[in-house]
Coordinates of C-alpha atoms in Angstrom, one line a residue:
M1203 CA -10.7 6.2 -35.1
R1204 CA -13.6 5.6 -32.7
V1205 CA -14.0 1.6 -31.9
A1206 CA -16.4 0.1 -29.7
L1207 CA -14.9 -2.9 -28.1
N1208 CA -17.7 -5.6 -26.4
A1209 CA -16.2 -6.1 -22.9
R1210 CA -19.1 -7.7 -21.6
I1211 CA -17.0 -10.6 -20.7
L1212 CA -15.4 -8.8 -17.9
Q1213 CA -18.6 -9.1 -15.9
A1214 CA -17.4 -12.7 -15.2
P1215 CA -14.3 -14.1 -13.5
R1216 CA -11.6 -13.7 -15.9
T1217 CA -10.2 -16.7 -17.7
G1218 CA -8.4 -16.8 -21.0
I1219 CA -11.1 -14.5 -23.0
G1220 CA -11.7 -12.2 -20.2
Q1221 CA -7.8 -11.9 -19.6
Y1222 CA -7.8 -11.0 -23.6
V1223 CA -10.3 -8.3 -23.3
A1224 CA -8.7 -6.7 -20.4
E1225 CA -5.1 -6.5 -21.7
L1226 CA -6.0 -5.7 -25.1
A1227 CA -8.2 -2.9 -24.0
S1228 CA -5.5 -1.5 -21.5
A1229 CA -2.7 -1.7 -24.2
L1230 CA -4.6 -0.3 -27.0
L1231 CA -5.1 2.8 -24.8
G1232 CA -1.5 3.1 -25.9
E1233 CA -2.4 3.4 -29.4
Q1234 CA -2.5 7.1 -31.1
G1235 CA -5.4 8.0 -33.0
L1236 CA -7.5 5.4 -31.4
E1237 CA -10.6 6.1 -29.0
L1238 CA -12.0 3.0 -27.3
S1239 CA -15.6 2.6 -26.1
L1240 CA -16.2 -0.1 -23.8
F1241 CA -19.6 -2.1 -24.1
H1242 CA -20.6 -3.8 -20.9
G1243 CA -23.6 -5.6 -22.2
W1244 CA -26.1 -3.2 -20.2
G1245 CA -24.1 0.1 -20.8
W1246 CA -21.4 2.0 -21.8
S1247 CA -18.2 2.9 -20.2
S1248 CA -14.1 4.3 -21.1
E1249 CA -12.7 2.3 -17.8
L1250 CA -12.1 -1.4 -17.4
P1251 CA -13.9 -3.0 -14.3
A1252 CA -11.9 -3.7 -11.6
A1253 CA -13.7 -7.2 -11.2
A1254 CA -16.6 -9.3 -11.9
V1255 CA -20.0 -8.1 -11.5
P1256 CA -21.5 -9.8 -8.3
G1257 CA -23.7 -12.4 -8.9
Y1258 CA -22.7 -13.0 -12.9
S1259 CA -21.5 -16.4 -12.1
R1260 CA -25.4 -17.2 -11.4
L1261 CA -26.2 -16.4 -14.3
S1262 CA -24.9 -19.1 -16.4
P1263 CA -26.8 -22.0 -15.0
W1264 CA -30.1 -19.7 -15.3
L1265 CA -28.9 -19.9 -19.1
R1266 CA -28.6 -23.4 -19.4
R1267 CA -32.1 -24.1 -17.8
V1268 CA -34.4 -21.6 -19.2
P1269 CA -35.5 -22.2 -23.4
G1270 CA -34.7 -18.9 -24.9
A1271 CA -32.4 -17.3 -23.0
Y1272 CA -29.6 -16.9 -25.1
Q1273 CA -31.7 -15.2 -27.5
A1274 CA -33.6 -13.0 -25.0
R1275 CA -30.2 -11.9 -23.6
R1276 CA -28.6 -11.1 -26.9
W1277 CA -31.9 -9.3 -28.0
L1278 CA -31.5 -7.2 -24.9
E1279 CA -27.9 -6.5 -25.2
Q1280 CA -28.6 -5.8 -29.0
R1281 CA -30.8 -3.0 -27.7
R1282 CA -28.6 -1.7 -25.2
F1283 CA -26.0 -1.6 -27.7
D1284 CA -27.7 0.5 -30.3
Q1285 CA -29.6 2.8 -27.8
G1286 CA -26.4 3.5 -25.6
R1287 CA -24.2 4.6 -28.5
H1288 CA -24.6 8.6 -27.6
A1289 CA -21.3 9.0 -30.0
A1290 CA -20.6 7.9 -33.4
I1291 CA -18.6 4.9 -33.6
D1292 CA -16.5 4.0 -36.8
L1293 CA -15.9 0.5 -36.2
Y1294 CA -17.2 -2.3 -33.9
H1295 CA -14.6 -5.1 -32.4
E1296 CA -16.1 -8.5 -31.2
P1297 CA -13.7 -10.5 -29.0
S1298 CA -15.9 -13.6 -29.0
L1299 CA -17.9 -15.5 -31.3
W1300 CA -21.2 -13.9 -32.1
P1301 CA -21.0 -10.3 -33.0
L1302 CA -23.9 -8.2 -32.3
E1303 CA -25.7 -6.4 -35.7
F1304 CA -23.4 -3.4 -36.5
D1305 CA -23.7 -1.1 -39.6
G1306 CA -20.3 -0.4 -40.2
P1307 CA -16.9 -2.1 -40.4
T1308 CA -16.8 -4.8 -37.9
V1309 CA -13.6 -6.9 -36.6
M1310 CA -14.1 -10.2 -34.7
T1311 CA -11.5 -12.3 -32.7
L1312 CA -11.7 -16.0 -33.2
H1313 CA -9.8 -17.6 -30.4
D1314 CA -10.6 -21.2 -31.2
L1315 CA -12.8 -24.0 -33.0
T1316 CA -13.3 -25.6 -29.7
H1317 CA -17.2 -26.1 -30.3
L1318 CA -16.1 -27.8 -33.4
H1319 CA -13.4 -30.2 -32.0
Y1320 CA -15.3 -30.9 -28.4
P1321 CA -19.0 -30.1 -28.9
T1322 CA -19.6 -32.0 -25.5
T1323 CA -17.6 -29.3 -23.8
Q1324 CA -20.4 -26.9 -24.5
P1325 CA -23.8 -26.8 -22.9
A1326 CA -26.3 -28.0 -25.3
A1327 CA -27.9 -24.3 -25.3
R1328 CA -24.7 -22.8 -25.9
L1329 CA -23.4 -25.0 -28.5
K1330 CA -26.8 -24.1 -30.4
E1331 CA -26.4 -20.6 -30.1
I1332 CA -22.7 -20.9 -31.6
E1333 CA -23.6 -22.9 -34.4
R1334 CA -26.4 -20.3 -35.4
R1335 CA -24.4 -17.3 -35.0
L1336 CA -20.6 -17.8 -35.7
G1337 CA -21.1 -18.2 -39.7
A1338 CA -23.3 -15.1 -39.5
G1339 CA -20.5 -13.6 -37.6
M1340 CA -17.8 -14.6 -39.6
A1341 CA -19.6 -13.0 -43.1
Q1342 CA -20.2 -9.7 -40.9
A1343 CA -16.3 -9.3 -39.8
R1344 CA -14.2 -7.7 -42.1
V1345 CA -11.1 -8.7 -40.6
I1346 CA -11.0 -12.0 -38.4
L1347 CA -8.2 -11.7 -35.8
T1348 CA -6.9 -14.9 -34.5
D1349 CA -4.3 -15.7 -31.4
S1350 CA -2.5 -18.3 -33.9
Q1351 CA -1.6 -19.1 -37.1
F1352 CA -3.1 -22.6 -36.2
V1353 CA -6.3 -21.3 -35.7
A1354 CA -6.2 -19.1 -38.8
D1355 CA -5.3 -22.0 -40.7
E1356 CA -8.4 -24.3 -39.7
A1357 CA -11.0 -21.4 -39.6
Q1358 CA -9.7 -20.7 -43.4
D1359 CA -10.2 -24.3 -44.2
Y1360 CA -13.5 -25.0 -42.8
F1361 CA -15.1 -21.6 -43.5
G1362 CA -13.4 -21.4 -46.9
L1363 CA -12.5 -17.7 -46.2
P1364 CA -9.7 -15.9 -48.0
R1365 CA -6.5 -15.6 -46.6
D1366 CA -6.5 -11.9 -46.6
R1367 CA -9.4 -11.9 -44.3
F1368 CA -7.5 -13.1 -41.2
V1369 CA -4.9 -11.4 -38.9
V1370 CA -2.9 -13.2 -36.4
A1371 CA -2.3 -11.1 -33.1
P1372 CA -0.5 -13.4 -30.5
L1373 CA -1.2 -12.6 -26.8
G1374 CA 1.3 -11.4 -24.7
A1375 CA 1.9 -12.0 -20.6
A1376 CA 1.0 -9.4 -18.2
P1377 CA 3.4 -7.8 -16.1
R1378 CA 2.7 -9.5 -13.1
F1379 CA 4.4 -12.8 -14.7
H1380 CA 7.9 -12.1 -13.8
P1381 CA 10.4 -14.2 -12.2
R1382 CA 10.4 -13.4 -8.4
K1383 CA 13.0 -14.8 -6.1
P1384 CA 12.1 -17.1 -3.4
A1385 CA 12.2 -14.7 -0.4
E1386 CA 9.5 -12.5 -2.5
L1387 CA 7.4 -15.5 -2.6
E1388 CA 7.9 -17.1 0.9
H1389 CA 5.6 -15.5 3.1
D1390 CA 2.5 -15.4 0.7
L1391 CA 3.0 -19.3 -0.1
A1392 CA 3.6 -20.2 3.5
R1393 CA -0.2 -19.3 3.8
H1394 CA -1.2 -22.5 1.7
G1395 CA 1.7 -24.3 3.2
L1396 CA 4.1 -24.3 0.6
Q1397 CA 7.7 -23.5 -0.5
P1398 CA 8.9 -21.9 -3.5
G1399 CA 9.7 -24.6 -6.4
G1400 CA 8.2 -27.1 -4.3
Y1401 CA 4.9 -28.0 -6.2
L1402 CA 3.8 -28.7 -9.5
L1403 CA 1.0 -26.7 -10.9
C1404 CA -2.0 -26.9 -13.3
V1405 CA -3.8 -24.1 -14.5
G1406 CA -7.5 -24.5 -16.2
T1407 CA -10.7 -25.0 -16.0
L1408 CA -12.1 -28.2 -15.1
E1409 CA -13.4 -29.7 -18.5
P1410 CA -12.5 -32.9 -20.5
R1411 CA -10.4 -30.6 -23.4
K1412 CA -7.9 -29.7 -20.6
N1413 CA -6.9 -33.3 -20.3
L1414 CA -6.0 -32.7 -16.5
A1415 CA -7.1 -36.4 -16.0
L1416 CA -4.0 -37.1 -17.5
A1417 CA -1.9 -34.9 -15.1
L1418 CA -3.5 -36.4 -12.0
Q1419 CA -2.8 -40.2 -13.2
A1420 CA 0.9 -39.2 -14.1
H1421 CA 1.3 -37.5 -10.9
A1422 CA -0.2 -40.6 -9.0
L1423 CA 2.8 -42.9 -10.5
L1424 CA 5.7 -40.7 -9.1
P1425 CA 7.2 -42.2 -6.2
E1426 CA 5.8 -41.7 -3.1
T1427 CA 8.3 -39.5 -1.6
L1428 CA 8.4 -37.0 -4.4
R1429 CA 4.2 -36.6 -4.1
Q1430 CA 4.7 -35.7 -0.6
R1431 CA 7.5 -33.0 -1.4
Y1432 CA 5.9 -31.7 -4.9
P1433 CA 2.4 -32.0 -4.5
L1434 CA 0.2 -31.1 -7.7
L1435 CA -2.1 -28.0 -7.2
I1436 CA -4.9 -27.4 -9.8
A1437 CA -6.1 -23.9 -10.1
G1438 CA -9.1 -22.8 -12.3
M1439 CA -12.9 -22.8 -12.2
A1440 CA -15.3 -25.8 -12.4
G1441 CA -16.5 -26.1 -16.0
W1442 CA -18.9 -28.0 -17.9
E1443 CA -18.9 -31.6 -17.3
Q1444 CA -16.7 -31.3 -14.4
G1445 CA -18.5 -34.6 -13.1
Q1446 CA -16.2 -36.9 -15.3
F1447 CA -13.2 -36.1 -13.0
D1448 CA -15.0 -36.8 -9.4
E1449 CA -13.7 -40.2 -9.2
I1450 CA -9.9 -39.7 -10.2
L1451 CA -10.3 -36.3 -8.3
C1452 CA -11.5 -37.8 -5.1
R1453 CA -9.0 -40.4 -4.9
A1454 CA -6.2 -37.9 -5.8
L1455 CA -7.5 -35.6 -3.1
A1456 CA -7.8 -38.1 -0.5
S1457 CA -4.2 -39.3 -0.8
G1458 CA -3.1 -35.8 0.2
H1459 CA -0.6 -35.1 -2.8
V1460 CA -3.4 -33.2 -5.0
R1461 CA -4.7 -30.0 -3.8
L1462 CA -7.6 -28.1 -5.7
L1463 CA -7.2 -24.3 -5.5
G1464 CA -10.2 -23.2 -7.5
Y1465 CA -10.5 -20.0 -9.1
L1466 CA -7.6 -17.2 -7.8
P1467 CA -7.3 -13.7 -7.7
D1468 CA -5.0 -12.8 -10.4
E1469 CA -1.8 -11.8 -8.4
Q1470 CA -2.3 -15.0 -6.3
L1471 CA -2.1 -16.9 -9.3
A1472 CA 0.9 -15.2 -10.7
Q1473 CA 2.9 -15.9 -7.5
L1474 CA 1.9 -19.6 -7.8
V1475 CA 3.1 -19.5 -11.3
A1476 CA 6.4 -18.2 -10.2
G1477 CA 6.9 -20.4 -7.3
A1478 CA 6.1 -23.6 -9.2
R1479 CA 8.6 -26.1 -9.8
A1480 CA 6.9 -26.6 -13.3
L1481 CA 3.6 -25.8 -15.1
V1482 CA 1.7 -29.2 -16.3
F1483 CA -0.5 -28.3 -18.9
P1484 CA -1.6 -31.4 -21.2
S1485 CA -4.7 -29.8 -23.0
R1486 CA -5.7 -31.4 -26.0
Y1487 CA -6.8 -28.4 -27.8
E1488 CA -5.9 -24.6 -27.5
G1489 CA -6.5 -21.5 -29.7
F1490 CA -3.0 -20.4 -28.0
G1491 CA -2.4 -21.5 -24.6
L1492 CA -2.2 -18.3 -22.3
P1493 CA -0.9 -20.1 -19.1
V1494 CA 2.2 -21.7 -21.1
L1495 CA 3.2 -18.1 -21.9
E1496 CA 2.5 -16.9 -18.4
A1497 CA 4.5 -19.8 -17.0
M1498 CA 7.3 -19.0 -19.0
A1499 CA 7.6 -15.2 -18.6
S1500 CA 7.7 -16.1 -14.9
G1501 CA 10.6 -18.2 -15.1
T1502 CA 8.7 -21.4 -14.9
P1503 CA 9.4 -24.9 -17.1
V1504 CA 6.2 -25.9 -18.8
V1505 CA 5.4 -29.6 -19.6
L1506 CA 2.5 -29.7 -22.3
T1507 CA 1.2 -31.3 -25.3
R1508 CA 2.5 -30.9 -29.0
C1509 CA -1.2 -30.2 -29.7
S1510 CA -2.9 -27.6 -31.9
A1511 CA -1.8 -23.8 -31.1
M1512 CA 0.9 -24.8 -28.4
P1513 CA 4.1 -25.3 -30.1
E1514 CA 4.0 -21.8 -31.8
V1515 CA 3.6 -20.4 -28.2
A1516 CA 6.5 -22.9 -26.3
G1517 CA 8.6 -23.3 -28.9
P1518 CA 11.9 -24.9 -28.3
A1519 CA 11.1 -24.3 -24.8
G1520 CA 8.5 -27.0 -24.4
N1521 CA 8.9 -30.2 -22.9
Y1522 CA 6.6 -32.2 -25.2
V1523 CA 4.5 -35.0 -24.4
E1524 CA 1.9 -36.9 -26.2
A1525 CA -2.0 -36.1 -24.7
D1526 CA -2.7 -39.7 -23.8
D1527 CA 0.8 -40.8 -23.1
V1528 CA 0.8 -41.0 -19.1
H1529 CA 4.1 -42.4 -18.9
G1530 CA 5.6 -39.9 -20.8
L1531 CA 4.5 -37.3 -18.9
R1532 CA 5.4 -38.9 -15.8
H1533 CA 8.8 -38.9 -17.0
A1534 CA 9.0 -35.5 -18.0
M1535 CA 7.8 -34.1 -14.4
L1536 CA 10.1 -36.4 -13.0
R1537 CA 13.0 -35.1 -14.9
L1538 CA 12.2 -31.5 -14.1
I1539 CA 12.1 -32.6 -10.3
E1540 CA 15.5 -34.3 -10.2
D1541 CA 17.4 -33.0 -13.2
D1542 CA 18.6 -29.6 -12.0
G1543 CA 20.5 -28.6 -15.0
H1544 CA 17.6 -29.9 -17.2
W1545 CA 15.1 -27.6 -15.0
R1546 CA 17.5 -24.4 -15.6
A1547 CA 18.3 -24.9 -19.4
C1548 CA 14.1 -24.9 -19.3
R1549 CA 13.7 -22.2 -17.4
E1550 CA 16.6 -19.8 -19.7
A1551 CA 14.7 -21.3 -22.6
G1552 CA 11.0 -20.1 -21.6
L1553 CA 12.3 -16.6 -20.9
A1554 CA 13.7 -16.1 -24.1
Q1555 CA 10.8 -17.7 -25.6
A1556 CA 8.6 -15.2 -24.0
T1557 CA 10.1 -12.3 -25.0
L1558 CA 8.6 -12.7 -28.4
F1559 CA 5.0 -11.9 -27.2
S1560 CA 3.9 -9.0 -25.7
W1561 CA 0.5 -7.2 -25.3
G1562 CA 1.9 -3.8 -26.7
R1563 CA 2.7 -6.1 -29.9
C1564 CA -1.0 -7.7 -29.9
A1565 CA -2.5 -4.1 -29.7
R1566 CA -0.4 -2.7 -32.4
I1567 CA -1.3 -5.7 -35.0
T1568 CA -5.1 -5.0 -33.9
A1569 CA -4.8 -1.7 -34.5
R1570 CA -3.7 -2.2 -37.9
A1571 CA -6.2 -4.7 -38.3
Y1572 CA -8.4 -1.9 -37.5
R1573 CA -7.2 0.1 -39.9
Q1574 CA -7.3 -2.3 -42.4
A1575 CA -11.0 -3.2 -42.1
M1576 CA -11.7 0.6 -42.2
G1577 CA -10.2 0.3 -45.8
G1578 CA -6.7 2.1 -44.9

């Protein structure tokens, strides 16, 4: 089976969907009887790019400012997609919201419905394009993959599609997310002025849906001595409407107890996750919540909200709080700092829960979905 996978997103710094495409593509290489071709937006390749194409990040502001930019880019990509298919393709897999036109079987991955629940987290031009294209993409796809049962259920309800069109393929954690001994981390963490187990970590793009303001407020309520001993680190790119965080973030940064790290290379992020006392993930909506799984696989306890798909991922290993409960989050953070017995129990529960997920399993389910779409 010859499969075309749209891998254009790999030109950008790899956040959630980019990690999905990269890890899934690597895992699919081990599936027998499957030949994968990657479309990079302007051409084709059989290999994953090692890093983001320089200058890609300058494209998004341009897309927001220029009228019709999304439509123009799509027209160009469609032409490249059609012209560059030198070999025949049996099936096309679109890992994001709007498939290109293809005259054969299409599989689409729907990661979440963020644009419905939090439309203000999308630039207006992008939101308009999602609303214009998503329905047609859902109709085009013979099989719709989702990362969680939660997303499959809400998509079935919203679009009125039959259950057998959906296949749930949970994500996995990359091998770099694994438990590490303090001695393995000390040297690299020392460069950041950190010690293993001596900080709390948030991972996520700075945008309203991630609810990072709650983490900042809860951390500010910890005793002064604990804030000094366990600073709060935030790793992630600037997102849409980041400006709403400016006041609270500036106060937190000025206190010296919060550090904004920005986007980090894969290995650096994996080290920070493994070395954290806990991952604090108060998101209001996730189609999966990959940082939660990555933290558990690293032996790092997680504090998270009981929202959307996240309980499917964390299961009994999660320390759950309400999305608006700043005092509940403060208590959960405090307990993981002060109660070593509770911390160890959460660590072991997280490691056990993480074994239920893998990219190999995701690839096997995806390959079966391909065969289903082909009618086999």
